[in-house]
mmCIF file of C-alpha atoms and ligand atoms in Angstrom:
data_model
loop_
_atom_site.group_PDB
_atom_site.id
_atom_site.type_symbol
_atom_site.label_atom_id
_atom_site.label_comp_id
_atom_site.label_asym_id
_atom_site.label_seq_id
_atom_site.Cartn_x
_atom_site.Cartn_y
_atom_site.Cartn_z
ATOM 1 C CA MET C 1 0.262 0.201 0.270
ATOM 2 C CA SER C 2 1.632 3.129 -1.242
ATOM 3 C CA GLU C 3 1.766 5.492 1.252
ATOM 4 C CA VAL C 4 -1.464 8.499 2.316
ATOM 5 C CA SER C 5 -0.901 11.857 1.777
ATOM 6 C CA GLN C 6 -1.660 14.181 5.310
ATOM 7 C CA GLU C 7 -4.859 15.317 3.169
ATOM 8 C CA ILE C 8 -6.582 12.013 2.987
ATOM 9 C CA LYS C 9 -5.706 11.022 6.208
ATOM 10 C CA GLU C 10 -7.585 14.291 7.823
ATOM 11 C CA PHE C 11 -10.446 13.759 5.043
ATOM 12 C CA MET C 12 -10.832 10.256 6.687
ATOM 13 C CA LYS C 13 -11.132 11.359 10.015
ATOM 14 C CA SER C 14 -14.493 14.169 9.432
ATOM 15 C CA SER C 15 -17.449 13.645 10.367
ATOM 16 C CA ILE C 16 -18.717 12.581 6.790
ATOM 17 C CA VAL C 17 -16.279 9.651 6.644
ATOM 18 C CA THR C 18 -17.169 8.327 10.151
ATOM 19 C CA ASP C 19 -20.894 9.247 10.108
ATOM 20 C CA TYR C 20 -21.318 7.136 6.943
ATOM 21 C CA THR C 21 -18.858 4.611 9.052
ATOM 22 C CA LYS C 22 -21.521 4.696 12.238
ATOM 23 C CA ASP C 23 -25.042 4.699 9.664
ATOM 24 C CA ILE C 24 -23.895 1.384 7.110
ATOM 25 C CA GLN C 25 -23.263 -0.575 10.165
ATOM 26 C CA GLN C 26 -26.646 -0.825 11.445
ATOM 27 C CA TYR C 27 -27.660 -2.608 8.555
ATOM 28 C CA ASN C 28 -24.904 -5.539 8.842
ATOM 29 C CA LEU C 29 -22.127 -3.405 6.266
ATOM 30 C CA GLY C 30 -18.870 -3.494 7.405
ATOM 31 C CA PRO C 31 -16.961 -0.560 6.697
ATOM 32 C CA LEU C 32 -13.399 -1.975 5.436
ATOM 33 C CA TRP C 33 -10.993 1.025 5.401
ATOM 34 C CA GLU C 34 -11.515 0.511 8.802
ATOM 35 C CA ALA C 35 -10.972 -2.396 9.406
ATOM 36 C CA ILE C 36 -7.775 -3.184 7.317
ATOM 37 C CA PRO C 37 -5.215 -2.293 9.917
ATOM 38 C CA GLU C 38 -6.448 -5.446 11.934
ATOM 39 C CA ILE C 39 -7.385 -7.789 9.148
ATOM 40 C CA MET C 40 -4.677 -7.496 6.684
ATOM 41 C CA ASN C 41 -1.457 -6.712 8.798
ATOM 42 C CA LYS C 42 2.331 -6.299 6.243
ATOM 43 C CA THR C 43 2.940 -9.825 8.369
ATOM 44 C CA PRO C 44 0.895 -12.295 11.261
ATOM 45 C CA LYS C 45 -0.457 -10.110 14.231
ATOM 46 C CA PRO C 46 -1.962 -12.583 15.922
ATOM 47 C CA GLN C 47 -4.653 -12.882 18.614
ATOM 48 C CA ALA C 48 -3.620 -15.119 20.492
ATOM 49 C CA GLU C 49 -0.704 -14.438 22.732
ATOM 50 C CA ALA C 50 2.437 -15.399 24.400
ATOM 51 C CA TYR C 51 1.470 -17.439 27.894
ATOM 52 C CA LEU C 52 2.441 -19.978 30.202
ATOM 53 C CA TRP C 53 0.370 -22.240 32.685
ATOM 54 C CA SER C 54 2.678 -23.611 36.074
ATOM 55 C CA ASP C 55 2.800 -27.137 36.339
ATOM 56 C CA GLU C 56 1.867 -26.217 40.163
ATOM 57 C CA LEU C 57 -1.472 -24.451 39.020
ATOM 58 C CA ILE C 58 -3.390 -27.122 36.869
ATOM 59 C CA LYS C 59 -2.435 -29.620 39.288
ATOM 60 C CA LYS C 60 -4.756 -27.911 41.542
ATOM 61 C CA LYS C 61 -7.356 -26.684 39.265
ATOM 62 C CA MET C 62 -7.198 -31.139 38.370
ATOM 63 C CA ALA C 63 -7.344 -31.736 42.352
ATOM 64 C CA GLU C 64 -10.059 -29.250 42.363
ATOM 65 C CA ALA C 65 -12.181 -31.032 39.740
ATOM 66 C CA ALA C 66 -11.640 -34.583 41.227
ATOM 67 C CA GLU C 67 -13.783 -33.658 44.051
ATOM 68 C CA ILE C 68 -16.579 -31.785 41.677
ATOM 69 C CA PHE C 69 -16.815 -34.582 39.192
ATOM 70 C CA THR C 70 -16.179 -37.646 37.614
ATOM 71 C CA PRO C 71 -15.578 -37.929 33.352
ATOM 72 C CA GLU C 72 -18.709 -40.305 33.505
ATOM 73 C CA ARG C 73 -20.394 -37.626 35.333
ATOM 74 C CA GLY C 74 -19.013 -33.711 33.929
ATOM 75 C CA GLY C 75 -18.852 -33.934 30.065
ATOM 76 C CA GLU C 76 -17.400 -37.391 28.923
ATOM 77 C CA ARG C 77 -13.767 -35.873 29.764
ATOM 78 C CA ARG C 78 -12.438 -34.415 32.920
ATOM 79 C CA ALA C 79 -10.106 -32.004 30.651
ATOM 80 C CA ILE C 80 -9.731 -28.114 31.499
ATOM 81 C CA TYR C 81 -7.671 -26.068 28.185
ATOM 82 C CA PHE C 82 -5.424 -23.405 28.150
ATOM 83 C CA GLN C 83 -7.902 -20.383 27.544
ATOM 84 C CA ASN C 84 -4.834 -17.821 25.579
ATOM 85 C CA PRO C 85 -5.678 -14.466 27.267
ATOM 86 C CA GLY C 86 -5.477 -12.721 24.248
ATOM 87 C CA LEU C 87 -8.234 -15.005 22.267
ATOM 88 C CA THR C 88 -10.627 -15.049 25.486
ATOM 89 C CA TYR C 89 -12.618 -11.586 25.374
ATOM 90 C CA ARG C 90 -12.621 -11.835 21.839
ATOM 91 C CA GLN C 91 -13.755 -14.972 20.465
ATOM 92 C CA PRO C 92 -17.490 -13.953 19.769
ATOM 93 C CA TRP C 93 -18.935 -17.863 20.346
ATOM 94 C CA GLY C 94 -17.903 -17.357 24.401
ATOM 95 C CA TRP C 95 -14.978 -19.390 25.171
ATOM 96 C CA ALA C 96 -11.289 -19.072 24.371
ATOM 97 C CA SER C 97 -8.906 -21.865 22.519
ATOM 98 C CA THR C 98 -5.201 -22.151 23.225
ATOM 99 C CA THR C 99 -3.931 -20.936 19.688
ATOM 100 C CA GLN C 100 -6.552 -19.345 16.863
ATOM 101 C CA THR C 101 -6.538 -23.134 15.523
ATOM 102 C CA ILE C 102 -4.781 -25.374 18.436
ATOM 103 C CA TYR C 103 -7.245 -26.931 21.745
ATOM 104 C CA ALA C 104 -4.493 -28.105 24.354
ATOM 105 C CA ALA C 105 -5.790 -29.483 27.201
ATOM 106 C CA VAL C 106 -4.609 -31.616 30.241
ATOM 107 C CA GLN C 107 -6.686 -34.887 31.486
ATOM 108 C CA MET C 108 -6.882 -36.749 34.535
ATOM 109 C CA LEU C 109 -8.273 -40.171 35.016
ATOM 110 C CA LEU C 110 -8.497 -41.272 38.046
ATOM 111 C CA PRO C 111 -7.906 -46.336 38.842
ATOM 112 C CA GLY C 112 -11.444 -47.504 38.189
ATOM 113 C CA GLU C 113 -12.570 -44.085 36.265
ATOM 114 C CA LYS C 114 -14.133 -44.331 32.818
ATOM 115 C CA ALA C 115 -14.822 -42.252 29.845
ATOM 116 C CA PRO C 116 -17.290 -43.716 27.280
ATOM 117 C CA SER C 117 -16.931 -43.697 23.530
ATOM 118 C CA HIS C 118 -17.612 -41.238 21.325
ATOM 119 C CA ARG C 119 -16.584 -39.706 17.726
ATOM 120 C CA HIS C 120 -16.015 -36.029 16.273
ATOM 121 C CA SER C 121 -15.321 -35.460 12.699
ATOM 122 C CA GLN C 122 -11.419 -33.048 15.487
ATOM 123 C CA ASN C 123 -8.485 -35.284 15.482
ATOM 124 C CA ALA C 124 -6.878 -35.381 18.633
ATOM 125 C CA LEU C 125 -3.724 -36.715 19.786
ATOM 126 C CA ARG C 126 -2.008 -36.688 23.489
ATOM 127 C CA PHE C 127 1.089 -37.346 25.100
ATOM 128 C CA ILE C 128 1.479 -38.765 28.201
ATOM 129 C CA SER C 129 2.985 -36.498 31.088
ATOM 130 C CA GLU C 130 2.165 -40.200 34.190
ATOM 131 C CA GLY C 131 0.742 -42.917 34.994
ATOM 132 C CA SER C 132 0.173 -46.445 33.505
ATOM 133 C CA GLY C 133 -2.018 -48.760 33.290
ATOM 134 C CA ALA C 134 -4.701 -46.962 31.272
ATOM 135 C CA TYR C 135 -5.404 -47.681 27.880
ATOM 136 C CA THR C 136 -7.798 -45.963 25.279
ATOM 137 C CA ILE C 137 -9.601 -47.621 23.321
ATOM 138 C CA VAL C 138 -9.943 -46.834 19.204
ATOM 139 C CA GLN C 139 -11.948 -48.584 16.421
ATOM 140 C CA GLY C 140 -12.487 -51.653 19.240
ATOM 141 C CA GLN C 141 -8.212 -51.819 20.121
ATOM 142 C CA ARG C 142 -7.292 -51.377 23.331
ATOM 143 C CA ILE C 143 -4.034 -48.976 23.450
ATOM 144 C CA PHE C 144 -2.652 -49.117 27.107
ATOM 145 C CA MET C 145 -0.381 -45.790 27.852
ATOM 146 C CA GLU C 146 2.710 -44.697 29.749
ATOM 147 C CA GLU C 147 5.004 -41.508 30.295
ATOM 148 C CA GLY C 148 6.172 -39.725 27.592
ATOM 149 C CA ASP C 149 4.212 -42.369 25.197
ATOM 150 C CA PHE C 150 2.030 -39.796 22.215
ATOM 151 C CA LEU C 151 -0.784 -41.439 20.587
ATOM 152 C CA ILE C 152 -3.292 -40.339 17.697
ATOM 153 C CA THR C 153 -6.714 -40.326 17.489
ATOM 154 C CA PRO C 154 -7.114 -39.311 13.632
ATOM 155 C CA LYS C 155 -11.263 -37.768 13.397
ATOM 156 C CA ASN C 156 -14.062 -39.985 13.329
ATOM 157 C CA LEU C 157 -12.862 -42.738 14.199
ATOM 158 C CA TRP C 158 -14.669 -44.069 17.891
ATOM 159 C CA HIS C 159 -12.136 -43.798 21.122
ATOM 160 C CA GLY C 160 -13.417 -44.169 24.936
ATOM 161 C CA HIS C 161 -10.491 -44.367 27.796
ATOM 162 C CA GLU C 162 -10.704 -46.550 30.924
ATOM 163 C CA HIS C 163 -8.104 -46.828 33.854
ATOM 164 C CA LEU C 164 -7.187 -49.932 35.278
ATOM 165 C CA GLY C 165 -3.808 -49.393 36.906
ATOM 166 C CA THR C 166 -3.406 -47.698 40.831
ATOM 167 C CA GLU C 167 -2.227 -44.664 40.386
ATOM 168 C CA PRO C 168 -3.574 -40.922 38.381
ATOM 169 C CA MET C 169 -3.402 -41.141 34.576
ATOM 170 C CA ILE C 170 -2.530 -37.349 33.268
ATOM 171 C CA TRP C 171 -1.806 -36.610 29.420
ATOM 172 C CA MET C 172 -1.848 -33.641 27.560
ATOM 173 C CA ASP C 173 -5.107 -34.037 24.761
ATOM 174 C CA ALA C 174 -4.577 -31.283 21.701
ATOM 175 C CA LEU C 175 -7.432 -31.195 18.471
ATOM 176 C CA ASP C 176 -7.656 -29.093 15.701
ATOM 177 C CA ILE C 177 -11.448 -27.332 17.533
ATOM 178 C CA PRO C 178 -11.017 -23.743 16.839
ATOM 179 C CA THR C 179 -9.903 -24.877 13.127
ATOM 180 C CA VAL C 180 -12.262 -27.467 12.710
ATOM 181 C CA TYR C 181 -15.260 -24.653 14.497
ATOM 182 C CA SER C 182 -14.380 -21.829 12.706
ATOM 183 C CA ILE C 183 -15.113 -23.427 9.605
ATOM 184 C CA GLY C 184 -18.258 -25.036 10.381
ATOM 185 C CA GLY C 185 -17.171 -28.509 10.344
ATOM 186 C CA THR C 186 -18.028 -29.655 13.930
ATOM 187 C CA PHE C 187 -19.674 -32.862 13.764
ATOM 188 C CA PHE C 188 -19.738 -34.827 17.148
ATOM 189 C CA GLU C 189 -21.716 -38.559 17.966
ATOM 190 C CA PRO C 190 -21.433 -40.198 21.320
ATOM 191 C CA TYR C 191 -20.956 -44.213 21.449
ATOM 192 C CA GLU C 192 -24.840 -45.516 22.195
ATOM 193 C CA ASP C 193 -23.310 -48.057 24.557
ATOM 194 C CA GLY C 194 -21.201 -46.369 27.064
ATOM 195 C CA LEU C 195 -16.990 -47.785 26.182
ATOM 196 C CA GLN C 196 -16.730 -49.631 22.930
ATOM 197 C CA GLN C 197 -15.557 -53.345 23.642
ATOM 198 C CA PRO C 198 -12.123 -54.414 22.591
ATOM 199 C CA ASN C 199 -13.105 -56.211 18.973
ATOM 200 C CA ILE C 200 -8.930 -56.349 18.663
ATOM 201 C CA PRO C 201 -5.818 -57.619 19.882
ATOM 202 C CA ASP C 202 -4.854 -54.702 22.495
ATOM 203 C CA ASN C 203 -1.644 -52.971 21.225
ATOM 204 C CA PHE C 204 -2.498 -53.973 17.423
ATOM 205 C CA THR C 205 -0.599 -51.744 15.695
ATOM 206 C CA GLU C 206 2.489 -50.151 18.263
ATOM 207 C CA LYS C 207 3.069 -54.470 17.422
ATOM 208 C CA ARG C 208 2.876 -54.282 14.081
ATOM 209 C CA TYR C 209 5.602 -51.510 14.044
ATOM 210 C CA ARG C 210 7.824 -52.869 16.256
ATOM 211 C CA GLY C 211 10.679 -52.559 13.344
ATOM 212 C CA GLY C 212 10.307 -48.567 13.067
ATOM 213 C CA MET C 213 11.799 -48.499 9.807
ATOM 214 C CA VAL C 214 10.092 -51.465 8.566
ATOM 215 C CA ARG C 215 6.333 -51.308 7.851
ATOM 216 C CA PRO C 216 3.966 -54.237 7.523
ATOM 217 C CA LEU C 217 3.450 -55.335 3.475
ATOM 218 C CA GLY C 218 0.154 -53.418 2.076
ATOM 219 C CA ASP C 219 0.459 -51.191 4.533
ATOM 220 C CA ASP C 220 1.703 -48.191 1.607
ATOM 221 C CA LYS C 221 -1.567 -47.312 1.191
ATOM 222 C CA TYR C 222 -3.226 -44.549 2.854
ATOM 223 C CA THR C 223 -3.938 -44.944 6.537
ATOM 224 C CA VAL C 224 -4.999 -42.699 8.862
ATOM 225 C CA ALA C 225 -3.422 -44.644 12.118
ATOM 226 C CA PRO C 226 -1.300 -46.990 10.287
ATOM 227 C CA LEU C 227 0.608 -46.408 14.204
ATOM 228 C CA ALA C 228 -1.607 -45.354 17.051
ATOM 229 C CA ASN C 229 0.812 -45.301 19.817
ATOM 230 C CA TYR C 230 4.516 -43.592 19.623
ATOM 231 C CA LYS C 231 6.382 -45.296 22.199
ATOM 232 C CA TRP C 232 8.675 -43.131 24.706
ATOM 233 C CA ASN C 233 11.997 -45.506 23.913
ATOM 234 C CA ARG C 234 11.909 -45.250 20.467
ATOM 235 C CA THR C 235 11.504 -41.386 20.120
ATOM 236 C CA ILE C 236 14.911 -41.203 23.366
ATOM 237 C CA GLU C 237 16.132 -43.960 20.434
ATOM 238 C CA GLY C 238 15.682 -40.767 17.560
ATOM 239 C CA ILE C 239 16.817 -38.225 19.595
ATOM 240 C CA ASN C 240 19.522 -40.266 21.281
ATOM 241 C CA GLY C 241 21.477 -41.112 17.785
ATOM 242 C CA LEU C 242 20.998 -37.245 16.199
ATOM 243 C CA MET C 243 22.999 -36.744 19.065
ATOM 244 C CA GLU C 244 26.264 -38.521 17.833
ATOM 245 C CA PHE C 245 25.902 -34.619 15.938
ATOM 246 C CA ASP C 246 26.241 -31.480 15.762
ATOM 247 C CA PRO C 247 22.578 -29.814 17.070
ATOM 248 C CA ASP C 248 20.889 -28.265 14.910
ATOM 249 C CA PRO C 249 21.076 -24.228 15.968
ATOM 250 C CA HIS C 250 17.421 -24.124 16.518
ATOM 251 C CA HIS C 251 15.918 -26.910 17.628
ATOM 252 C CA ALA C 252 19.133 -28.353 18.902
ATOM 253 C CA PHE C 253 18.130 -31.937 18.838
ATOM 254 C CA THR C 254 14.268 -31.647 17.722
ATOM 255 C CA VAL C 255 11.779 -35.186 15.609
ATOM 256 C CA GLU C 256 8.408 -34.941 14.677
ATOM 257 C CA TYR C 257 6.258 -38.138 14.538
ATOM 258 C CA ILE C 258 4.650 -39.082 10.946
ATOM 259 C CA ASN C 259 2.647 -41.635 10.151
ATOM 260 C CA PRO C 260 4.932 -44.537 8.612
ATOM 261 C CA SER C 261 2.508 -44.406 5.828
ATOM 262 C CA THR C 262 2.668 -41.478 4.228
ATOM 263 C CA GLY C 263 6.128 -39.520 5.732
ATOM 264 C CA LYS C 264 3.683 -36.856 6.913
ATOM 265 C CA SER C 265 2.943 -35.304 10.236
ATOM 266 C CA ALA C 266 1.413 -38.293 12.255
ATOM 267 C CA ASN C 267 -1.996 -36.432 12.416
ATOM 268 C CA PRO C 268 -3.180 -34.434 9.153
ATOM 269 C CA THR C 269 -4.115 -31.497 10.874
ATOM 270 C CA LEU C 270 -1.789 -30.900 13.827
ATOM 271 C CA GLY C 271 2.283 -31.086 13.305
ATOM 272 C CA THR C 272 4.230 -32.585 17.148
ATOM 273 C CA ARG C 273 7.452 -32.460 17.757
ATOM 274 C CA MET C 274 9.802 -34.364 20.838
ATOM 275 C CA GLN C 275 12.815 -31.513 21.317
ATOM 276 C CA HIS C 276 15.960 -32.029 23.476
ATOM 277 C CA LEU C 277 17.623 -29.823 25.301
ATOM 278 C CA PRO C 278 21.208 -30.505 26.948
ATOM 279 C CA ARG C 279 21.920 -29.092 29.578
ATOM 280 C CA GLY C 280 23.467 -25.177 28.877
ATOM 281 C CA PHE C 281 21.611 -25.445 25.121
ATOM 282 C CA HIS C 282 20.893 -22.083 24.075
ATOM 283 C CA THR C 283 19.356 -21.965 20.405
ATOM 284 C CA LYS C 284 19.296 -19.571 17.747
ATOM 285 C CA ALA C 285 15.969 -17.408 17.576
ATOM 286 C CA LEU C 286 13.487 -17.601 14.762
ATOM 287 C CA ARG C 287 9.984 -17.273 13.714
ATOM 288 C CA HIS C 288 7.675 -18.589 11.588
ATOM 289 C CA THR C 289 4.488 -18.491 10.745
ATOM 290 C CA HIS C 290 2.761 -21.560 12.232
ATOM 291 C CA SER C 291 1.475 -21.600 16.283
ATOM 292 C CA THR C 292 3.304 -23.863 18.963
ATOM 293 C CA VAL C 293 2.631 -25.212 22.495
ATOM 294 C CA TYR C 294 5.237 -26.978 24.370
ATOM 295 C CA GLN C 295 4.671 -29.206 27.544
ATOM 296 C CA VAL C 296 7.952 -29.502 29.554
ATOM 297 C CA HIS C 297 7.781 -32.996 29.928
ATOM 298 C CA ARG C 298 11.063 -33.113 31.355
ATOM 299 C CA GLY C 299 13.604 -31.226 32.871
ATOM 300 C CA SER C 300 13.744 -27.059 33.108
ATOM 301 C CA GLY C 301 14.790 -23.667 31.192
ATOM 302 C CA HIS C 302 13.375 -20.486 29.855
ATOM 303 C CA SER C 303 12.236 -19.429 26.441
ATOM 304 C CA VAL C 304 12.431 -15.451 25.280
ATOM 305 C CA ILE C 305 9.440 -14.737 23.550
ATOM 306 C CA ASN C 306 8.659 -11.222 22.125
ATOM 307 C CA GLY C 307 11.795 -10.241 24.101
ATOM 308 C CA ILE C 308 9.931 -11.502 27.198
ATOM 309 C CA HIS C 309 11.428 -14.663 29.742
ATOM 310 C CA PHE C 310 9.362 -17.286 30.582
ATOM 311 C CA ASP C 311 11.123 -19.282 33.134
ATOM 312 C CA TRP C 312 9.764 -23.034 32.830
ATOM 313 C CA LYS C 313 9.709 -25.716 34.684
ATOM 314 C CA LYS C 314 8.543 -30.442 34.569
ATOM 315 C CA GLY C 315 4.677 -29.309 33.876
ATOM 316 C CA ASP C 316 4.240 -26.320 32.844
ATOM 317 C CA TYR C 317 2.449 -25.564 29.212
ATOM 318 C CA PHE C 318 3.169 -22.532 27.390
ATOM 319 C CA VAL C 319 2.504 -20.546 24.253
ATOM 320 C CA ILE C 320 4.119 -18.549 20.870
ATOM 321 C CA PRO C 321 2.106 -17.693 19.251
ATOM 322 C CA ASN C 322 2.085 -17.210 14.628
ATOM 323 C CA TRP C 323 5.037 -15.593 14.234
ATOM 324 C CA ALA C 324 6.853 -14.103 18.188
ATOM 325 C CA TRP C 325 10.663 -14.665 18.026
ATOM 326 C CA TYR C 326 11.642 -17.411 20.314
ATOM 327 C CA GLU C 327 14.343 -18.856 21.682
ATOM 328 C CA HIS C 328 14.445 -21.298 24.617
ATOM 329 C CA VAL C 329 17.299 -21.970 26.651
ATOM 330 C CA ALA C 330 18.065 -25.043 29.081
ATOM 331 C CA SER C 331 19.345 -24.628 32.776
ATOM 332 C CA GLU C 332 18.857 -28.960 32.868
ATOM 333 C CA ASP C 333 18.766 -31.504 30.515
ATOM 334 C CA SER C 334 15.524 -31.293 29.308
ATOM 335 C CA TYR C 335 12.445 -32.498 27.037
ATOM 336 C CA LEU C 336 10.185 -30.356 25.312
ATOM 337 C CA PHE C 337 6.969 -32.265 23.460
ATOM 338 C CA SER C 338 4.654 -29.585 21.341
ATOM 339 C CA VAL C 339 2.032 -29.159 18.833
ATOM 340 C CA ASN C 340 1.818 -26.782 16.392
ATOM 341 C CA ASP C 341 -0.160 -25.959 12.666
ATOM 342 C CA LEU C 342 2.095 -25.869 10.828
ATOM 343 C CA PRO C 343 0.270 -28.868 8.326
ATOM 344 C CA ILE C 344 -2.544 -26.404 8.480
ATOM 345 C CA MET C 345 0.098 -23.940 7.527
ATOM 346 C CA ASP C 346 1.275 -26.297 4.537
ATOM 347 C CA ARG C 347 -1.959 -26.762 3.551
ATOM 348 C CA PHE C 348 -2.439 -23.278 2.741
ATOM 349 C CA ASP C 349 0.373 -21.565 1.598
ATOM 350 C CA LEU C 350 1.698 -19.934 4.000
ATOM 351 C CA GLU C 351 4.218 -21.024 6.170
ATOM 352 C CA GLN C 352 7.240 -18.701 5.943
ATOM 353 C CA GLU C 353 10.561 -18.564 8.763
ATOM 354 C CA GLN C 354 12.957 -15.999 9.457
ATOM 355 C CA PHE C 355 15.877 -16.350 11.316
ATOM 356 C CA LEU C 356 17.081 -14.145 13.718
ATOM 357 C CA GLU C 357 20.652 -12.375 12.202
ATOM 358 C CA GLU C 358 21.220 -9.519 14.866
ATOM 359 C CA ASN C 359 23.262 -10.131 18.371
ATOM 360 C CA ASN C 360 24.202 -13.763 17.077
ATOM 361 C CA GLY C 361 20.645 -14.860 16.754
ATOM 362 C CA HIS C 362 19.748 -13.577 20.500
ATOM 363 C CA GLN C 363 16.611 -11.228 21.688
ATOM 364 C CA LYS C 364 17.218 -8.147 23.177
ATOM 365 C CA VAL C 365 15.149 -8.897 27.211
ATOM 366 C CA THR C 366 12.863 -6.206 28.233
ATOM 367 C CA GLY C 367 10.622 -8.017 30.296
ATOM 368 C CA GLU C 368 9.856 -11.522 32.202
ATOM 369 C CA PHE C 369 6.388 -13.261 32.239
ATOM 370 C CA LYS C 370 5.190 -14.136 35.531
ATOM 371 C CA ALA C 371 2.935 -17.382 35.646
ATOM 372 C CA ALA C 372 0.123 -17.874 38.789
ATOM 373 C CA PHE C 373 0.933 -20.161 40.924
ATOM 374 C CA ARG C 374 4.208 -21.066 40.644
HETATM 375 O O1 GTQ S 1 -10.299 -37.763 25.481
HETATM 376 O O2 GTQ S 1 -11.413 -37.268 23.619
HETATM 377 O O3 GTQ S 1 -9.406 -32.360 26.024
HETATM 378 O O4 GTQ S 1 -12.851 -36.209 22.582
HETATM 379 C C1 GTQ S 1 -11.202 -32.276 24.345
HETATM 380 C C2 GTQ S 1 -12.464 -33.899 23.254
HETATM 381 C C3 GTQ S 1 -10.525 -34.799 24.771
HETATM 382 C C4 GTQ S 1 -10.945 -36.931 24.545
HETATM 383 C C5 GTQ S 1 -10.519 -33.470 25.111
HETATM 384 C C6 GTQ S 1 -11.916 -34.821 23.284
HETATM 385 C C7 GTQ S 1 -11.256 -35.877 24.121
#
């Protein structure tokens, strides 16, 4: 857009224009001249903000939820989701997602509890933070979950959960709910009979893919979830292999979870990664179109996001909005699980990326984020 002259700027502020702008809005007509700076900014101007929820806050609120209701009584799942403060008051539909495209939550299932089966048009995934002995049953397959496992439940598959173990199970959920909601694609159906019963062997896909880089014959045809559970020990093996070589300056040692029948992201709309930052490692700053939600799986450190220092440690969750500069620093050996909307950006051909050149790739720190209940 070319520079607008002072004369035109003043005219646009005059009552001739402002009265007219008010007038058309009575008839549900919108003035583009008011909207342009917000909706057609030069670079992504996310409504979601950088934010962090502490482990202490989540644990406290989850313990309170457990006193109040069970999953069967409380809307199918005992999940508390992360509402981005930048979206909380702006979304017209009365709820707020974690980034504009990603819904992230923490879910807790106690020993003996069941979460009934249902299916929906949103893609789901889980990353297990704590516990073992619970299974999720996806299309009749019981998949037993343990700390560090990453699981996918692509859209329209029946799924429910049950805990047969003895300690609380806590995991992260992430879904493409906001995207599906905003494009009007929501379908949801409860299973008529509570929790679905198993009808194929337990841990079926995990056993079929035990070899890693070899796949069962016939799996070159696309299926949504040829592998449903990505076990922690396999993920770690992948990272340990990378550690025999130099780290990536922007990502240290990072692997992506992929669909072994296509090589694309494990879930079609959400990308997922495990990042290892050795103690003392400091990544160089970058920014990109896509947004990211992190769970600190192990370790502690901090990130600088658009100049603001965010301390983090095991159990915390934080958001990197679209186009925000960020860099991570590990104080201990750390593992960060993350979910991004890169597959959506790629589908629309919108992904761009920049590396910070000045100051050897590091930002100036201009402030510090204070988390609730730390
Ligand atoms: O566990 O199936 O956090 O359907 C949101 C929607 C969890 C689940 C969520 C869901 C689930």
